[in-house]
Amino acid sequence: MARIKTISVTLCAVILTTFTFIATPQAVASEHARPAAVHKSNTAASAKVKKKSAPAKKTASKSIKSSTADKKKRTTVKKRTTTSSSTPVTARQRTASRTLSRTASVSASAACRKNRSAKQRAACLQTRSAKGVTIADAHKIRVQKAQKTAMSKLMQQIGKPYRWGGNSPRTGFDCSGLVWYAYKDLVKFRIPRTANEMYHLRDASPVDRGALETGDLVFFRTQGRGTADHVGVYMGNGKFIQSPSSGQGIQVTSLSEDYWKRHYVGARRVMTSSTIR
């Protein structure tokens, strides 16, 4: 009995050892297999995360592009607003430059008039024109000043009596004497003493009735003597100043009156840039 027990004990020990030898490689294999499975699971998870993050990156890039496009639009809008706001400034600058050129032309003509001789005045105007003042503007200013001087002399004689052959404020004027008094010191040529001679004056240029300017001479034939026997000075706005006849003083009359419309024969311009002193 004791031998049987020992044999059974040994058999049990052998069986146990064989089971341990068989189970041990499986455990080792399972232990080696666990990290691989963990690694696979980690890679699968990272792949899922990448797939999810890819749309996020696309949306982020789209948002960046949209923000840059918005910035470009804003800059273009700013440029447009700045250009539109700069337009009035340039217009102001242009008007300022024009006013400066006008004042410069006035001062230039005033400075050139101080010279006594015609040659000195012409040379002065040429030098001034080289500095930005045109000769045409200077001539125009000179003519306008001469016209104002003539109108001032004529208006001071309003109400003075008519006198045949008179040409002085002390004695009175006839029609041609009034014109002679107003222009004798303003033009280079000699002013004739009768209305008919003034009408045929070579230094005066004919003017249409629709193109009359201040200072032009207007002629009438009232008594049928010669081409013209009466003269007045156009003042603008369809009116002229005259010394009409005996018993009436120097007055301003409208050209549209029937009497003067019927007897009107023409007009002459005596004050131009080439004829004034």
CSV table of C-alpha atoms in Angstrom, one decimal:
chain,number,residue,atom,x,y,z
A,1,MET,CA,0.0,0.0,0.0
A,2,ALA,CA,2.8,2.3,0.8
A,3,ARG,CA,4.3,1.7,-2.7
A,4,ILE,CA,1.1,2.4,-4.4
A,5,LYS,CA,0.8,5.7,-2.6
A,6,THR,CA,4.3,6.7,-3.5
A,7,ILE,CA,3.7,5.8,-7.2
A,8,SER,CA,0.5,7.8,-7.3
A,9,VAL,CA,2.3,10.8,-5.7
A,10,THR,CA,5.0,10.6,-8.3
A,11,LEU,CA,2.5,10.3,-11.2
A,12,CYS,CA,0.6,13.4,-9.9
A,13,ALA,CA,3.9,15.3,-9.7
A,14,VAL,CA,4.8,14.3,-13.3
A,15,ILE,CA,1.4,15.3,-14.6
A,16,LEU,CA,1.6,18.7,-12.9
A,17,THR,CA,5.0,19.5,-14.3
A,18,THR,CA,3.9,18.6,-17.8
A,19,PHE,CA,0.9,20.9,-17.5
A,20,THR,CA,3.1,23.8,-16.3
A,21,PHE,CA,5.5,23.2,-19.2
A,22,ILE,CA,2.6,23.3,-21.7
A,23,ALA,CA,0.9,26.3,-20.1
A,24,THR,CA,4.0,28.5,-19.8
A,25,PRO,CA,4.7,29.1,-23.6
A,26,GLN,CA,1.0,29.9,-24.1
A,27,ALA,CA,1.2,32.6,-21.3
A,28,VAL,CA,4.4,33.9,-22.7
A,29,ALA,CA,2.8,34.1,-26.2
A,30,SER,CA,-0.2,35.8,-24.7
A,31,GLU,CA,2.1,38.3,-22.9
A,32,HIS,CA,3.9,39.0,-26.2
A,33,ALA,CA,0.7,39.3,-28.1
A,34,ARG,CA,-0.8,41.9,-25.7
A,35,PRO,CA,1.6,44.8,-26.7
A,36,ALA,CA,1.0,44.1,-30.3
A,37,ALA,CA,-2.8,44.3,-29.8
A,38,VAL,CA,-2.4,47.5,-27.8
A,39,HIS,CA,-0.2,49.0,-30.6
A,40,LYS,CA,-2.8,48.0,-33.2
A,41,SER,CA,-5.6,49.6,-31.1
A,42,ASN,CA,-3.5,52.8,-30.7
A,43,THR,CA,-2.8,53.0,-34.4
A,44,ALA,CA,-6.4,52.5,-35.2
A,45,ALA,CA,-7.4,55.3,-32.8
A,46,SER,CA,-4.7,57.6,-34.2
A,47,ALA,CA,-6.0,57.0,-37.7
A,48,LYS,CA,-9.5,57.8,-36.6
A,49,VAL,CA,-8.2,61.0,-34.9
A,50,LYS,CA,-6.4,62.0,-38.1
A,51,LYS,CA,-9.5,61.4,-40.2
A,52,LYS,CA,-11.5,63.6,-37.8
A,53,SER,CA,-8.8,66.3,-37.7
A,54,ALA,CA,-8.5,66.5,-41.5
A,55,PRO,CA,-11.9,68.2,-42.0
A,56,ALA,CA,-11.0,70.5,-39.1
A,57,LYS,CA,-7.7,71.5,-40.9
A,58,LYS,CA,-9.7,72.1,-44.1
A,59,THR,CA,-12.2,74.3,-42.3
A,60,ALA,CA,-9.3,76.2,-40.6
A,61,SER,CA,-7.6,76.8,-44.0
A,62,LYS,CA,-10.9,78.0,-45.5
A,63,SER,CA,-11.4,80.4,-42.6
A,64,ILE,CA,-7.9,81.7,-43.1
A,65,LYS,CA,-8.5,82.2,-46.8
A,66,SER,CA,-11.8,84.0,-46.1
A,67,SER,CA,-10.2,86.3,-43.5
A,68,THR,CA,-7.4,87.2,-46.0
A,69,ALA,CA,-10.1,87.9,-48.7
A,70,ASP,CA,-12.0,90.1,-46.2
A,71,LYS,CA,-8.8,92.0,-45.5
A,72,LYS,CA,-8.2,92.6,-49.2
A,73,LYS,CA,-11.8,93.9,-49.6
A,74,ARG,CA,-11.3,96.2,-46.7
A,75,THR,CA,-8.1,97.6,-48.1
A,76,THR,CA,-9.7,98.2,-51.5
A,77,VAL,CA,-12.6,99.9,-49.9
A,78,LYS,CA,-10.2,102.1,-47.9
A,79,LYS,CA,-8.4,103.0,-51.1
A,80,ARG,CA,-11.6,103.9,-52.8
A,81,THR,CA,-12.7,106.1,-49.9
A,82,THR,CA,-9.4,107.8,-49.8
A,83,THR,CA,-9.4,108.5,-53.5
A,84,SER,CA,-13.0,109.8,-53.3
A,85,SER,CA,-12.2,112.0,-50.4
A,86,SER,CA,-9.1,113.3,-52.1
A,87,THR,CA,-11.1,114.6,-55.1
A,88,PRO,CA,-12.5,117.8,-53.4
A,89,VAL,CA,-9.0,118.6,-52.2
A,90,THR,CA,-7.6,118.6,-55.7
A,91,ALA,CA,-10.5,120.8,-56.9
A,92,ARG,CA,-9.8,123.3,-54.1
A,93,GLN,CA,-6.1,123.3,-55.1
A,94,ARG,CA,-7.1,124.0,-58.7
A,95,THR,CA,-9.3,126.9,-57.8
A,96,ALA,CA,-6.6,128.3,-55.5
A,97,SER,CA,-4.0,128.1,-58.3
A,98,ARG,CA,-6.4,129.9,-60.7
A,99,THR,CA,-7.0,132.7,-58.2
A,100,LEU,CA,-3.3,133.0,-57.7
A,101,SER,CA,-2.6,133.2,-61.4
A,102,ARG,CA,-5.3,135.9,-61.8
A,103,THR,CA,-3.9,138.0,-59.0
A,104,ALA,CA,-0.4,137.5,-60.5
A,105,SER,CA,-1.7,138.7,-63.9
A,106,VAL,CA,-3.2,141.8,-62.2
A,107,SER,CA,-0.1,142.6,-60.3
A,108,ALA,CA,2.0,142.1,-63.4
A,109,SER,CA,-0.1,144.4,-65.6
A,110,ALA,CA,0.0,147.0,-62.8
A,111,ALA,CA,3.7,146.8,-62.5
A,112,CYS,CA,4.1,147.1,-66.3
A,113,ARG,CA,1.9,150.1,-66.6
A,114,LYS,CA,4.5,152.1,-64.5
A,115,ASN,CA,6.8,152.1,-67.5
A,116,ARG,CA,6.3,155.3,-69.6
A,117,SER,CA,7.2,154.2,-73.1
A,118,ALA,CA,5.2,151.6,-75.1
A,119,LYS,CA,8.4,149.6,-75.7
A,120,GLN,CA,9.2,149.3,-72.0
A,121,ARG,CA,5.6,148.2,-71.3
A,122,ALA,CA,5.8,145.5,-74.0
A,123,ALA,CA,9.2,144.2,-72.8
A,124,CYS,CA,7.8,144.1,-69.3
A,125,LEU,CA,4.8,142.2,-70.3
A,126,GLN,CA,6.9,139.7,-72.2
A,127,THR,CA,9.1,139.0,-69.2
A,128,ARG,CA,6.0,138.7,-67.0
A,129,SER,CA,4.4,136.3,-69.4
A,130,ALA,CA,7.5,134.1,-69.2
A,131,LYS,CA,6.9,133.8,-65.5
A,132,GLY,CA,3.3,132.5,-65.9
A,133,VAL,CA,1.2,135.5,-66.8
A,134,THR,CA,-0.1,135.4,-70.4
A,135,ILE,CA,0.1,138.5,-72.6
A,136,ALA,CA,-3.5,138.1,-73.6
A,137,ASP,CA,-4.7,138.4,-70.0
A,138,ALA,CA,-2.5,141.5,-69.4
A,139,HIS,CA,-4.0,143.1,-72.6
A,140,LYS,CA,-7.5,142.3,-71.4
A,141,ILE,CA,-6.9,143.9,-68.0
A,142,ARG,CA,-5.5,147.0,-69.6
A,143,VAL,CA,-8.5,147.4,-71.9
A,144,GLN,CA,-10.9,146.8,-69.0
A,145,LYS,CA,-9.2,149.5,-67.0
A,146,ALA,CA,-9.4,152.0,-69.9
A,147,GLN,CA,-13.1,151.2,-70.3
A,148,LYS,CA,-13.7,151.9,-66.6
A,149,THR,CA,-11.8,155.2,-66.8
A,150,ALA,CA,-13.9,156.3,-69.8
A,151,MET,CA,-17.2,155.3,-68.1
A,152,SER,CA,-16.2,157.2,-65.0
A,153,LYS,CA,-15.4,160.4,-67.0
A,154,LEU,CA,-18.7,160.1,-68.8
A,155,MET,CA,-20.9,159.4,-65.8
A,156,GLN,CA,-19.5,162.5,-64.1
A,157,GLN,CA,-21.0,164.6,-66.9
A,158,ILE,CA,-24.6,163.4,-66.3
A,159,GLY,CA,-26.9,166.4,-66.3
A,160,LYS,CA,-24.4,168.8,-67.9
A,161,PRO,CA,-26.0,171.0,-70.6
A,162,TYR,CA,-25.8,170.4,-74.3
A,163,ARG,CA,-23.7,173.0,-76.1
A,164,TRP,CA,-22.9,173.0,-79.8
A,165,GLY,CA,-19.2,172.7,-80.3
A,166,GLY,CA,-18.6,172.2,-76.5
A,167,ASN,CA,-16.0,169.7,-75.3
A,168,SER,CA,-15.4,170.7,-71.7
A,169,PRO,CA,-17.2,170.2,-68.4
A,170,ARG,CA,-17.0,174.0,-67.8
A,171,THR,CA,-19.0,174.8,-70.9
A,172,GLY,CA,-21.0,171.7,-71.7
A,173,PHE,CA,-20.8,169.2,-74.6
A,174,ASP,CA,-22.2,168.3,-77.9
A,175,CYS,CA,-22.4,164.6,-78.9
A,176,SER,CA,-19.0,164.3,-80.5
A,177,GLY,CA,-17.4,166.7,-77.9
A,178,LEU,CA,-18.4,164.3,-75.1
A,179,VAL,CA,-16.8,161.4,-76.9
A,180,TRP,CA,-13.7,163.4,-77.6
A,181,TYR,CA,-13.4,164.4,-73.9
A,182,ALA,CA,-13.7,160.8,-72.7
A,183,TYR,CA,-11.2,159.2,-75.1
A,184,LYS,CA,-8.6,161.8,-75.9
A,185,ASP,CA,-6.2,160.7,-73.2
A,186,LEU,CA,-6.9,156.9,-73.4
A,187,VAL,CA,-6.1,156.1,-77.1
A,188,LYS,CA,-2.9,156.5,-79.2
A,189,PHE,CA,-4.6,158.0,-82.2
A,190,ARG,CA,-6.2,161.4,-82.6
A,191,ILE,CA,-10.0,161.4,-81.9
A,192,PRO,CA,-11.9,163.4,-84.6
A,193,ARG,CA,-14.2,166.2,-83.7
A,194,THR,CA,-17.4,165.3,-85.6
A,195,ALA,CA,-19.6,162.2,-85.4
A,196,ASN,CA,-19.3,161.5,-89.2
A,197,GLU,CA,-15.5,161.5,-89.0
A,198,MET,CA,-15.6,159.2,-86.0
A,199,TYR,CA,-17.8,156.8,-87.9
A,200,HIS,CA,-15.3,156.6,-90.8
A,201,LEU,CA,-12.2,156.4,-88.5
A,202,ARG,CA,-9.6,153.9,-89.8
A,203,ASP,CA,-8.4,153.1,-86.3
A,204,ALA,CA,-11.8,152.0,-85.2
A,205,SER,CA,-13.2,148.6,-86.1
A,206,PRO,CA,-16.9,147.9,-87.0
A,207,VAL,CA,-19.0,146.0,-84.5
A,208,ASP,CA,-22.3,144.2,-84.9
A,209,ARG,CA,-25.1,145.3,-82.7
A,210,GLY,CA,-25.3,141.9,-81.0
A,211,ALA,CA,-21.6,142.1,-80.1
A,212,LEU,CA,-21.5,145.5,-78.4
A,213,GLU,CA,-19.2,146.0,-75.5
A,214,THR,CA,-18.8,148.7,-72.9
A,215,GLY,CA,-17.0,151.7,-74.5
A,216,ASP,CA,-18.1,151.1,-78.1
A,217,LEU,CA,-19.3,154.1,-80.0
A,218,VAL,CA,-22.9,153.9,-81.4
A,219,PHE,CA,-23.9,156.1,-84.4
A,220,PHE,CA,-27.2,157.5,-85.6
A,221,ARG,CA,-28.4,159.6,-88.5
A,222,THR,CA,-31.1,161.9,-87.2
A,223,GLN,CA,-31.1,164.8,-89.7
A,224,GLY,CA,-30.0,163.1,-92.9
A,225,ARG,CA,-26.6,164.8,-93.0
A,226,GLY,CA,-23.8,162.5,-94.1
A,227,THR,CA,-23.6,158.8,-93.0
A,228,ALA,CA,-23.8,159.6,-89.2
A,229,ASP,CA,-24.6,162.9,-87.5
A,230,HIS,CA,-25.0,161.7,-83.9
A,231,VAL,CA,-22.8,159.6,-81.6
A,232,GLY,CA,-23.0,158.1,-78.2
A,233,VAL,CA,-21.1,155.6,-76.0
A,234,TYR,CA,-22.4,152.2,-75.2
A,235,MET,CA,-22.5,151.4,-71.5
A,236,GLY,CA,-23.8,147.8,-71.5
A,237,ASN,CA,-27.3,146.3,-70.8
A,238,GLY,CA,-28.7,147.9,-74.0
A,239,LYS,CA,-28.0,151.5,-72.9
A,240,PHE,CA,-25.8,154.3,-74.1
A,241,ILE,CA,-24.8,157.7,-72.8
A,242,GLN,CA,-25.2,160.8,-75.0
A,243,SER,CA,-25.6,164.5,-75.2
A,244,PRO,CA,-28.8,164.5,-77.2
A,245,SER,CA,-29.7,168.0,-78.4
A,246,SER,CA,-30.3,171.6,-77.4
A,247,GLY,CA,-32.4,172.0,-74.3
A,248,GLN,CA,-31.5,168.6,-72.9
A,249,GLY,CA,-28.7,167.5,-70.6
A,250,ILE,CA,-26.3,164.6,-70.9
A,251,GLN,CA,-28.3,161.4,-70.2
A,252,VAL,CA,-28.4,157.6,-70.4
A,253,THR,CA,-30.8,156.3,-73.0
A,254,SER,CA,-32.0,152.8,-74.1
A,255,LEU,CA,-31.1,151.5,-77.6
A,256,SER,CA,-34.4,149.7,-77.7
A,257,GLU,CA,-36.4,153.0,-77.9
A,258,ASP,CA,-38.2,153.3,-81.3
A,259,TYR,CA,-36.6,156.6,-82.2
A,260,TRP,CA,-33.0,155.3,-81.8
A,261,LYS,CA,-33.8,152.0,-83.3
A,262,ARG,CA,-35.0,153.7,-86.5
A,263,HIS,CA,-32.0,156.0,-86.8
A,264,TYR,CA,-29.3,153.6,-85.8
A,265,VAL,CA,-26.6,153.2,-88.4
A,266,GLY,CA,-23.8,151.2,-86.8
A,267,ALA,CA,-21.1,150.9,-84.1
A,268,ARG,CA,-17.3,151.2,-83.9
A,269,ARG,CA,-14.8,150.0,-81.3
A,270,VAL,CA,-12.0,152.4,-80.5
A,271,MET,CA,-10.5,150.8,-77.4
A,272,THR,CA,-8.5,147.6,-78.1
A,273,SER,CA,-5.2,146.3,-76.8
A,274,SER,CA,-3.4,147.8,-79.8
A,275,THR,CA,-5.1,151.3,-79.6
A,276,ILE,CA,-5.1,152.1,-75.9
A,277,ARG,CA,-2.1,153.9,-74.3
